[in-house]
Coordinates of C-alpha atoms and ligand atoms in Angstrom, one line a residue:
M361 CA 108.8 116.7 126.2
R362 CA 110.0 120.2 125.4
R363 CA 108.7 122.1 122.3
Q364 CA 112.0 122.6 120.4
R365 CA 112.8 126.1 119.5
L366 CA 113.1 127.1 115.3
T367 CA 115.2 130.0 113.7
V368 CA 113.4 130.2 109.9
L369 CA 116.1 132.2 108.0
G370 CA 114.5 133.6 105.1
S371 CA 111.1 132.5 106.6
T372 CA 109.0 134.7 104.0
G373 CA 109.7 133.0 101.1
S374 CA 108.7 129.7 99.4
I375 CA 109.9 127.5 101.9
G376 CA 110.1 129.5 105.1
T377 CA 106.4 129.9 104.4
S378 CA 106.1 125.9 103.8
T379 CA 108.1 125.7 106.5
L380 CA 105.7 128.1 108.7
D381 CA 102.8 125.6 107.7
V382 CA 104.3 122.8 108.4
V383 CA 105.1 124.5 111.9
A384 CA 101.7 125.3 112.7
R385 CA 100.2 121.8 112.4
H386 CA 102.3 120.7 115.5
P387 CA 102.0 124.0 118.1
D388 CA 102.5 121.1 120.9
R389 CA 106.2 120.5 118.7
F390 CA 107.4 124.0 117.7
E391 CA 108.1 127.4 118.9
V392 CA 109.1 129.9 117.0
F393 CA 112.6 131.8 118.1
A394 CA 113.0 134.1 115.7
L395 CA 111.9 135.0 111.8
T396 CA 114.1 137.0 109.3
A397 CA 113.4 138.7 105.8
S398 CA 115.4 140.9 103.0
T399 CA 112.5 143.3 102.6
Q400 CA 108.7 142.1 102.7
V401 CA 107.9 144.1 105.8
E402 CA 104.0 143.3 106.0
V403 CA 104.4 138.9 105.3
L404 CA 107.3 139.5 108.2
F405 CA 105.0 140.9 110.6
E406 CA 101.4 139.2 109.9
Q407 CA 104.0 136.1 110.5
C408 CA 105.1 137.8 113.8
L409 CA 101.2 138.2 114.6
R410 CA 101.4 134.4 114.1
F411 CA 104.1 132.8 115.4
A412 CA 105.2 135.6 117.9
P413 CA 108.4 134.6 117.6
R414 CA 110.8 136.1 120.3
Y415 CA 113.2 137.7 117.7
A416 CA 112.7 139.0 113.8
V417 CA 115.2 140.5 112.0
M418 CA 115.2 142.1 108.6
A419 CA 118.2 141.9 106.5
S420 CA 118.0 146.3 106.0
D421 CA 118.1 149.0 108.7
A422 CA 114.8 151.2 107.2
H423 CA 112.8 147.8 106.4
A424 CA 113.3 146.8 109.9
R425 CA 112.6 150.5 111.4
L426 CA 109.1 150.4 109.8
L427 CA 109.3 146.7 111.2
E428 CA 109.7 147.5 114.6
E429 CA 106.8 150.2 114.1
K430 CA 104.0 148.2 113.3
I431 CA 105.2 145.5 116.4
R432 CA 105.1 148.3 119.2
E433 CA 101.2 149.9 117.5
R434 CA 100.4 146.5 118.3
G435 CA 102.1 145.6 121.6
L436 CA 104.2 142.1 120.7
N437 CA 106.7 140.5 121.9
T438 CA 108.7 140.5 119.3
S439 CA 112.0 142.4 118.8
V440 CA 113.8 143.7 116.6
I441 CA 116.8 142.9 115.7
R442 CA 119.2 145.4 112.8
S443 CA 123.1 145.1 114.3
G444 CA 124.9 143.7 110.9
D445 CA 125.4 140.4 111.8
A446 CA 121.8 139.3 113.8
L447 CA 121.7 136.4 111.4
E448 CA 124.2 135.0 113.2
T449 CA 122.9 135.7 116.3
V450 CA 119.0 134.4 116.1
A451 CA 120.7 131.1 114.0
S452 CA 123.0 130.4 116.8
D453 CA 121.4 131.5 119.5
A454 CA 121.5 129.0 123.1
A455 CA 118.2 128.8 123.0
V456 CA 118.0 128.0 119.6
D457 CA 117.3 124.1 119.3
M458 CA 116.6 123.5 115.0
V459 CA 117.2 126.0 111.9
M460 CA 115.9 126.4 109.0
A461 CA 118.2 127.3 106.3
A462 CA 115.6 128.9 103.7
I463 CA 117.8 132.7 102.3
V464 CA 118.8 132.3 98.9
G465 CA 121.6 132.9 97.8
A466 CA 125.5 133.0 99.2
A467 CA 123.6 135.4 101.9
G468 CA 122.9 133.1 103.9
L469 CA 126.3 131.1 104.1
A470 CA 127.6 133.0 107.5
P471 CA 124.6 132.6 109.6
C472 CA 124.9 128.9 108.5
L473 CA 128.6 128.4 109.1
A474 CA 126.7 130.1 112.7
A475 CA 124.4 127.7 113.0
A476 CA 126.7 124.9 112.7
R477 CA 129.5 125.9 114.7
A478 CA 127.2 126.4 117.2
G479 CA 126.1 122.9 117.2
K480 CA 122.4 122.6 115.9
R481 CA 120.1 120.7 114.3
L482 CA 120.7 122.5 110.6
L483 CA 117.6 121.9 108.0
L484 CA 119.0 123.2 104.8
A485 CA 117.3 124.1 101.7
N486 CA 119.9 126.6 100.7
K487 CA 121.9 125.1 98.8
E488 CA 124.4 127.9 97.4
A489 CA 125.2 127.8 101.3
L490 CA 126.7 124.4 101.0
V491 CA 127.6 124.7 97.4
V492 CA 129.8 127.8 97.9
G493 CA 131.4 126.9 101.6
G494 CA 131.8 123.0 100.6
E495 CA 134.7 121.7 103.1
V496 CA 134.9 124.7 105.4
F497 CA 131.4 123.9 106.1
L498 CA 131.4 120.7 106.6
Q499 CA 134.3 121.5 109.0
A500 CA 131.9 123.8 111.2
V501 CA 129.2 120.7 110.9
R502 CA 131.8 118.0 112.5
E503 CA 133.2 121.1 115.2
G504 CA 129.8 122.1 116.1
G505 CA 128.7 118.9 117.0
A506 CA 125.9 120.2 114.7
T507 CA 123.5 118.2 112.9
L508 CA 123.1 119.1 109.2
L509 CA 119.6 117.7 108.0
P510 CA 118.9 117.6 103.9
I511 CA 115.3 119.7 102.6
D512 CA 115.9 119.8 98.9
S513 CA 113.8 116.8 97.5
E514 CA 115.8 115.9 96.0
H515 CA 118.7 115.2 99.0
S516 CA 115.8 114.6 101.8
A517 CA 115.0 111.2 99.5
I518 CA 118.6 109.9 99.3
F519 CA 118.7 110.4 102.7
Q520 CA 115.7 108.5 103.4
S521 CA 117.2 105.8 101.3
L522 CA 120.1 105.3 103.0
P523 CA 121.4 102.9 106.0
E524 CA 120.8 105.5 109.3
D525 CA 125.2 105.0 110.1
P526 CA 126.9 107.7 107.5
A527 CA 129.8 105.8 108.9
T528 CA 128.5 102.7 106.7
W529 CA 127.5 104.8 103.6
P530 CA 130.9 104.9 101.7
Q531 CA 131.7 101.0 101.3
R532 CA 127.7 100.7 100.0
I533 CA 126.4 103.5 97.8
D534 CA 127.4 102.5 94.2
K535 CA 125.3 105.5 92.7
I536 CA 123.1 108.3 93.8
I537 CA 120.7 109.0 91.0
L538 CA 119.2 113.2 91.2
T539 CA 116.5 113.0 89.7
A540 CA 115.8 116.0 87.8
S541 CA 112.5 117.5 86.0
G542 CA 113.8 118.9 83.8
G543 CA 111.8 121.8 84.1
P544 CA 109.7 124.5 81.3
F545 CA 112.3 124.3 78.4
R546 CA 112.9 119.9 78.0
T547 CA 110.6 120.1 74.7
R548 CA 111.1 123.2 73.5
A549 CA 112.8 123.9 70.4
V550 CA 116.8 124.9 72.1
E551 CA 117.3 127.2 69.6
S552 CA 113.7 129.1 70.6
L553 CA 116.4 129.8 73.8
R554 CA 118.0 132.9 73.4
A555 CA 114.9 134.3 73.0
V556 CA 113.2 133.1 76.5
T557 CA 111.4 136.1 78.9
P558 CA 111.8 135.4 82.9
E559 CA 108.2 134.8 83.4
E560 CA 109.0 131.7 80.9
A561 CA 111.5 130.9 82.6
C562 CA 110.0 131.0 86.1
A563 CA 106.9 129.0 85.3
H564 CA 108.0 125.5 87.1
P565 CA 105.2 122.1 85.4
N566 CA 106.4 120.8 88.9
W567 CA 106.6 123.2 91.6
S568 CA 106.0 127.1 93.0
M569 CA 109.5 128.1 94.1
G570 CA 110.9 132.2 94.3
R571 CA 112.5 132.7 90.5
K572 CA 116.0 132.5 91.9
I573 CA 115.8 128.6 91.5
S574 CA 113.0 128.6 89.4
V575 CA 115.2 130.2 86.6
D576 CA 118.2 127.7 87.9
S577 CA 115.6 125.0 87.2
A578 CA 115.0 126.1 83.4
T579 CA 118.8 126.4 82.6
M580 CA 119.4 123.0 84.7
M581 CA 122.2 125.1 87.4
N582 CA 120.1 124.0 90.0
K583 CA 121.2 120.3 89.3
A584 CA 124.3 121.6 89.0
L585 CA 123.9 122.9 92.3
E586 CA 122.3 119.9 93.4
V587 CA 125.4 117.1 92.2
I588 CA 127.7 119.6 94.4
E589 CA 125.6 119.5 97.0
A590 CA 125.5 115.3 97.1
R591 CA 128.3 115.0 96.9
Y592 CA 129.1 117.2 100.6
L593 CA 126.4 115.8 102.2
F594 CA 126.8 112.3 101.4
G595 CA 130.3 112.1 100.9
V596 CA 130.5 110.4 97.5
A597 CA 132.9 110.6 94.6
P598 CA 131.7 113.2 92.0
R599 CA 131.7 110.2 89.1
R600 CA 129.1 108.3 91.5
I601 CA 126.4 111.5 90.9
E602 CA 124.5 110.4 87.9
V603 CA 121.5 112.9 86.7
V604 CA 118.4 111.3 85.1
I605 CA 115.2 113.3 83.7
H606 CA 112.2 112.2 85.0
P607 CA 109.6 114.5 84.3
Q608 CA 106.8 114.1 86.9
S609 CA 108.6 114.8 89.6
I610 CA 107.4 112.1 92.0
I611 CA 110.6 110.1 92.1
H612 CA 112.8 112.6 94.5
S613 CA 116.1 110.5 93.9
M614 CA 117.4 106.5 94.2
V615 CA 120.3 105.5 95.6
Q616 CA 122.4 102.8 94.1
Y617 CA 123.5 100.5 96.6
Q618 CA 127.1 97.8 95.8
D619 CA 124.8 95.0 94.8
H620 CA 122.5 97.1 92.0
S621 CA 119.4 97.0 94.1
V622 CA 118.3 100.4 94.0
V623 CA 116.2 102.5 97.2
A624 CA 114.0 105.2 96.1
Q625 CA 112.4 107.6 98.0
L626 CA 108.6 108.6 96.6
G627 CA 106.4 111.4 96.8
T628 CA 104.0 114.6 95.5
P629 CA 106.0 117.2 94.3
D630 CA 105.4 119.0 98.1
M631 CA 108.2 121.3 100.0
R632 CA 105.9 120.7 102.8
G633 CA 107.3 116.8 102.7
P634 CA 110.9 116.6 102.7
I635 CA 110.3 120.1 105.7
A636 CA 108.2 117.8 107.8
Y637 CA 111.2 115.0 107.2
G638 CA 113.8 117.6 108.4
L639 CA 111.9 119.1 111.6
S640 CA 110.4 115.3 112.5
W641 CA 113.3 113.4 111.9
P642 CA 114.3 110.9 113.1
E643 CA 110.4 110.8 113.6
R644 CA 107.8 111.0 111.2
I645 CA 105.0 114.0 111.3
A646 CA 101.9 115.2 109.6
S647 CA 103.2 117.8 106.4
G648 CA 99.9 118.5 104.8
A649 CA 101.1 117.2 101.5
A650 CA 99.0 115.3 99.8
A651 CA 99.4 111.2 99.0
I652 CA 100.2 110.2 96.0
D653 CA 96.6 108.6 94.6
W654 CA 98.6 105.3 92.5
H655 CA 95.1 104.7 90.4
R656 CA 95.4 108.1 89.2
L657 CA 99.1 108.0 88.8
P658 CA 100.6 109.1 85.2
P659 CA 102.8 106.4 83.8
M660 CA 106.6 107.5 85.5
T661 CA 108.7 108.3 82.4
F662 CA 112.8 108.7 82.7
E663 CA 115.5 110.4 79.9
P664 CA 118.6 110.0 79.7
L665 CA 120.8 113.2 79.5
D666 CA 121.9 112.7 76.2
D667 CA 118.4 112.1 74.6
H668 CA 116.6 115.4 72.9
G669 CA 120.0 117.4 72.9
H670 CA 119.9 117.9 76.4
A671 CA 123.5 118.5 76.7
E672 CA 122.9 121.3 74.3
R673 CA 119.3 122.3 76.0
F674 CA 120.9 122.7 79.3
P675 CA 125.1 123.0 79.2
G676 CA 125.2 124.3 82.7
L677 CA 124.9 121.3 84.6
A678 CA 128.9 120.3 83.2
L679 CA 129.7 122.5 85.1
A680 CA 128.9 120.4 88.3
W681 CA 131.4 118.1 87.7
Q682 CA 134.2 119.6 86.5
T683 CA 133.9 122.8 89.7
L684 CA 134.2 119.3 91.7
E685 CA 137.0 118.0 89.4
G686 CA 138.5 121.9 89.6
A687 CA 140.5 124.0 91.3
S688 CA 138.8 124.1 95.8
G689 CA 137.0 126.6 95.4
S690 CA 135.5 126.4 92.5
C691 CA 132.2 126.1 93.2
A692 CA 132.3 129.2 95.5
V693 CA 133.0 131.2 91.5
L694 CA 130.7 129.5 89.1
N695 CA 128.0 130.4 92.6
A696 CA 128.7 133.6 92.5
A697 CA 128.9 133.9 88.8
N698 CA 125.5 132.3 88.1
E699 CA 123.7 134.2 91.2
V700 CA 124.7 137.7 89.5
A701 CA 123.7 136.5 85.6
V702 CA 120.3 135.2 86.9
Q703 CA 120.0 138.6 88.5
A704 CA 120.6 140.1 85.2
F705 CA 118.7 138.2 82.8
L706 CA 115.3 138.3 85.5
D707 CA 116.6 142.4 85.5
R708 CA 116.2 141.7 81.7
R709 CA 119.6 142.6 81.4
I710 CA 121.0 139.4 79.4
R711 CA 119.8 136.8 77.5
F712 CA 118.8 133.4 78.4
D713 CA 121.7 131.5 76.8
Q714 CA 124.0 134.2 77.6
I715 CA 123.4 132.7 82.1
H716 CA 125.8 129.6 80.4
H717 CA 127.7 131.8 79.2
T718 CA 128.4 134.3 81.5
N719 CA 129.1 131.2 84.6
L720 CA 131.9 129.9 82.0
E721 CA 133.4 133.0 81.2
V722 CA 133.9 133.8 85.6
L723 CA 135.2 130.6 85.2
A724 CA 138.0 131.4 83.6
R725 CA 138.9 134.2 84.7
V726 CA 138.6 133.8 88.3
Q727 CA 142.3 132.4 89.8
H728 CA 142.3 131.7 93.3
A729 CA 144.5 129.4 96.0
A730 CA 141.9 127.4 98.1
P731 CA 139.6 128.9 100.8
A732 CA 139.9 128.4 104.1
S733 CA 137.9 130.5 106.1
L734 CA 134.8 132.1 106.1
G735 CA 136.7 135.5 105.4
D736 CA 138.5 133.5 102.3
L737 CA 135.1 132.2 100.7
L738 CA 133.5 135.6 101.4
E739 CA 136.6 137.2 99.6
L740 CA 136.1 135.0 96.6
D741 CA 132.3 135.1 96.6
A742 CA 132.5 139.4 95.8
R743 CA 135.9 138.8 93.9
S744 CA 133.7 136.5 91.4
R745 CA 130.5 138.8 91.3
R746 CA 133.2 141.9 90.5
E747 CA 133.8 139.8 87.6
A748 CA 130.6 138.8 86.2
D749 CA 129.0 142.0 86.4
A750 CA 131.7 143.5 84.4
V751 CA 130.9 140.5 81.8
V752 CA 127.0 140.7 81.8
T753 CA 127.7 145.3 81.9
T754 CA 129.9 144.3 78.5
L755 CA 127.6 141.3 77.0
G756 CA 123.8 143.7 77.9
A757 CA 125.6 146.5 76.0
R758 CA 125.6 144.7 72.8
N759 CA 122.2 143.3 73.3
Ligands
NAD608 P1 112.2 133.1 98.2 O1 113.2 133.8 97.1 O2 110.9 132.4 97.9 O3 112.5 133.3 99.7 C1 113.8 133.8 99.7 C2 114.2 133.9 101.3 O4 115.1 134.5 101.8 C3 113.3 135.3 101.8 O5 112.5 134.9 102.6 C4 113.9 137.2 101.3 O6 113.4 137.7 102.0 C5 115.9 135.7 101.8 N1 116.9 136.8 101.2 C6 116.5 136.9 100.2 N2 117.6 137.5 100.0 C7 118.6 137.4 101.3 C8 119.7 138.5 102.0 N3 120.9 139.0 101.3 N4 119.7 138.4 103.0 C9 118.9 138.2 104.2 N5 117.4 137.3 104.0 C10 117.5 137.2 102.5 O7 113.1 131.4 97.9 P2 113.1 130.6 97.7 O8 112.2 129.6 97.2 O9 112.4 129.8 99.1 O10 114.6 129.2 97.9 C11 114.6 129.6 99.4 C12 116.3 128.0 99.9 O11 116.0 127.1 98.9 C13 116.8 128.8 98.1 O12 118.8 128.5 98.5 C14 116.6 127.2 97.0 O13 117.4 126.7 96.1 C15 116.1 126.1 98.0 N6 115.3 125.3 97.7 C16 114.0 125.9 97.6 C17 113.1 125.3 97.1 C18 111.5 125.4 96.8 O14 110.7 124.4 96.9 N7 111.4 127.3 96.8 C19 113.4 123.7 96.8 C20 114.8 123.3 97.3 C21 115.3 123.8 97.6
MG609 MG1 115.9 120.6 94.5

């Protein structure tokens, strides 16, 4: 079998580096075609040394020049591309078999659509791209004949718990049950959430991740985005998606069938598991993730979301169902607001509880028609970000 050629979008991030860790375990199966990053020149250069990609892409011209210089000094065979649509180019090149989408945020939407239209195997970690893209994204997958595989641990778990033929899913699924760890603030006094710092919000008890998704896990907006992601990946009605808190993150999610039998997928919390599954599906390969030690496993527990004031603690979660049932495009508005609000919180411009306030306010302000193309989606995303910037500026001035 020929080695599979892989482009990793966002290779310097948490998912990107875990992907390359799995790839390095299987030099007979995979070769790296392209690596991309936003600003981390050093890390991307080290990755180029190790994986010898044909192409490397940096988000800015200045960073690309720095990388180019280093690559030239070492005489590597990697070309640095800097054109405006470099990400789309390396995601859709005819030589590529698989694309790992590991950019954070709506910035990953255009290259995801390019990979989908080019019929690639698209490994989706970048959940925001599907939340923003919605039906437009799915249409690109269908028209391009792409294979869309989930990397998010919950969605990988659901995919692993479903029968092979997607045509059988609608009649068989009763419910999709997403597990949530509850993040770092699951038991913290609700009144004290106003004062939490970015450092506290980024200290996740079970997973080590990028800062944006860490804050989303603390607000549980990550789970809201995952509910939307599940809706599009598995084609189920929003009311058939349920969330339960499972603090140990051992059960990664479950499918309840029409007969009320439940199939779940379990594993240690290590993203190399779902990444290896996406890379090798329908086969299985070594991932580097530790096995569950059944003799030392702490008890697995579950908490309903209405316990311990969870509805008050995690008010953003309900927005998933509200936006899914609202006008088409509402999920894109919510995502943009949340990206801006999370960044403003990380920059210490707004408080933790004001992330939700910003999201609500932007949803109320932005009116829109149903987006039908990438252009419509990018316009709606930009407009929602402008509104969010205005809200954040007002809030920040009051704090
Ligand atoms: P991260 O911040 O660690 O890495 C993000 C990567 O994207 C980096 O390589 C960065 O250089 C690149 N990037 C950021 N902004 C960019 C831009 N504007 N243009 C081009 N490149 C850009 O993030 P992460 O934790 O690896 O998460 C990546 C995605 O995977 C997110 O959508 C996240 O929700 C999802 N995800 C992550 C985890 C996890 O365990 N980290 C689990 C499930 C899903
Ligand atoms: Mg997840």
